[in-house]
XYZ file of C-alpha atoms in Angstrom:
71
model
C 98.633 22.868 182.955
C 95.942 23.382 179.573
C 92.061 22.658 179.423
C 89.684 21.966 176.713
C 86.589 21.530 176.625
C 86.211 18.156 174.519
C 81.872 19.649 172.619
C 80.967 22.649 172.185
C 77.926 22.050 173.441
C 76.276 25.385 172.580
C 77.524 25.340 168.610
C 78.411 21.022 168.804
C 82.186 21.157 167.950
C 84.242 19.437 168.491
C 87.875 19.504 169.466
C 90.599 17.731 168.616
C 92.546 17.068 171.755
C 94.871 13.966 169.785
C 96.114 16.909 168.232
C 96.995 18.991 171.190
C 97.817 16.260 173.078
C 101.069 15.666 170.198
C 102.062 19.434 170.543
C 101.456 19.829 174.157
C 103.340 16.068 174.652
C 107.582 16.209 175.687
C 106.695 19.590 176.396
C 105.899 18.886 180.424
C 101.947 20.592 180.353
C 99.323 19.033 181.314
C 95.499 18.287 179.810
C 92.625 17.980 181.194
C 89.980 17.304 179.423
C 86.281 16.537 180.058
C 86.278 13.596 177.951
C 84.912 10.306 179.935
C 82.125 13.327 180.385
C 81.734 13.566 176.726
C 81.838 9.178 176.683
C 79.044 9.028 178.795
C 80.038 8.727 182.601
C 78.691 9.791 185.015
C 79.949 7.071 188.077
C 82.835 7.092 189.117
C 83.034 3.380 189.817
C 81.720 2.695 186.132
C 84.766 4.835 184.742
C 87.186 3.259 187.075
C 86.566 -0.330 186.161
C 86.301 0.297 182.319
C 89.302 2.246 182.695
C 91.279 -0.643 184.468
C 89.089 -3.568 182.398
C 91.302 -1.263 179.476
C 93.944 -0.684 180.278
C 94.745 -3.215 183.770
C 95.766 -0.343 186.150
C 93.384 1.831 188.076
C 93.081 6.119 187.152
C 95.148 6.374 190.596
C 97.912 4.310 189.484
C 98.279 5.596 186.568
C 98.616 9.496 187.549
C 101.227 8.162 190.350
C 102.760 7.184 187.307
C 102.420 10.199 184.697
C 102.754 12.713 188.186
C 107.139 10.265 188.613
C 107.356 11.579 184.679
C 105.508 14.974 185.058
C 105.761 15.897 188.484
């Protein structure tokens, strides 16, 4: 697993998450980032609601799907 801090709060730089994800694609290595926090989600219920509205599934369902692919 690779864990990347999206925004460096000391110097203000943003990490190239899409590029990192592309480089990891197909490797079986999972990418973890704090992007939800940086997008202003401090409430889990709000994030879950918006995630489902956009993707049509809950984060738990997504993780189960990803687990089948990478687990």
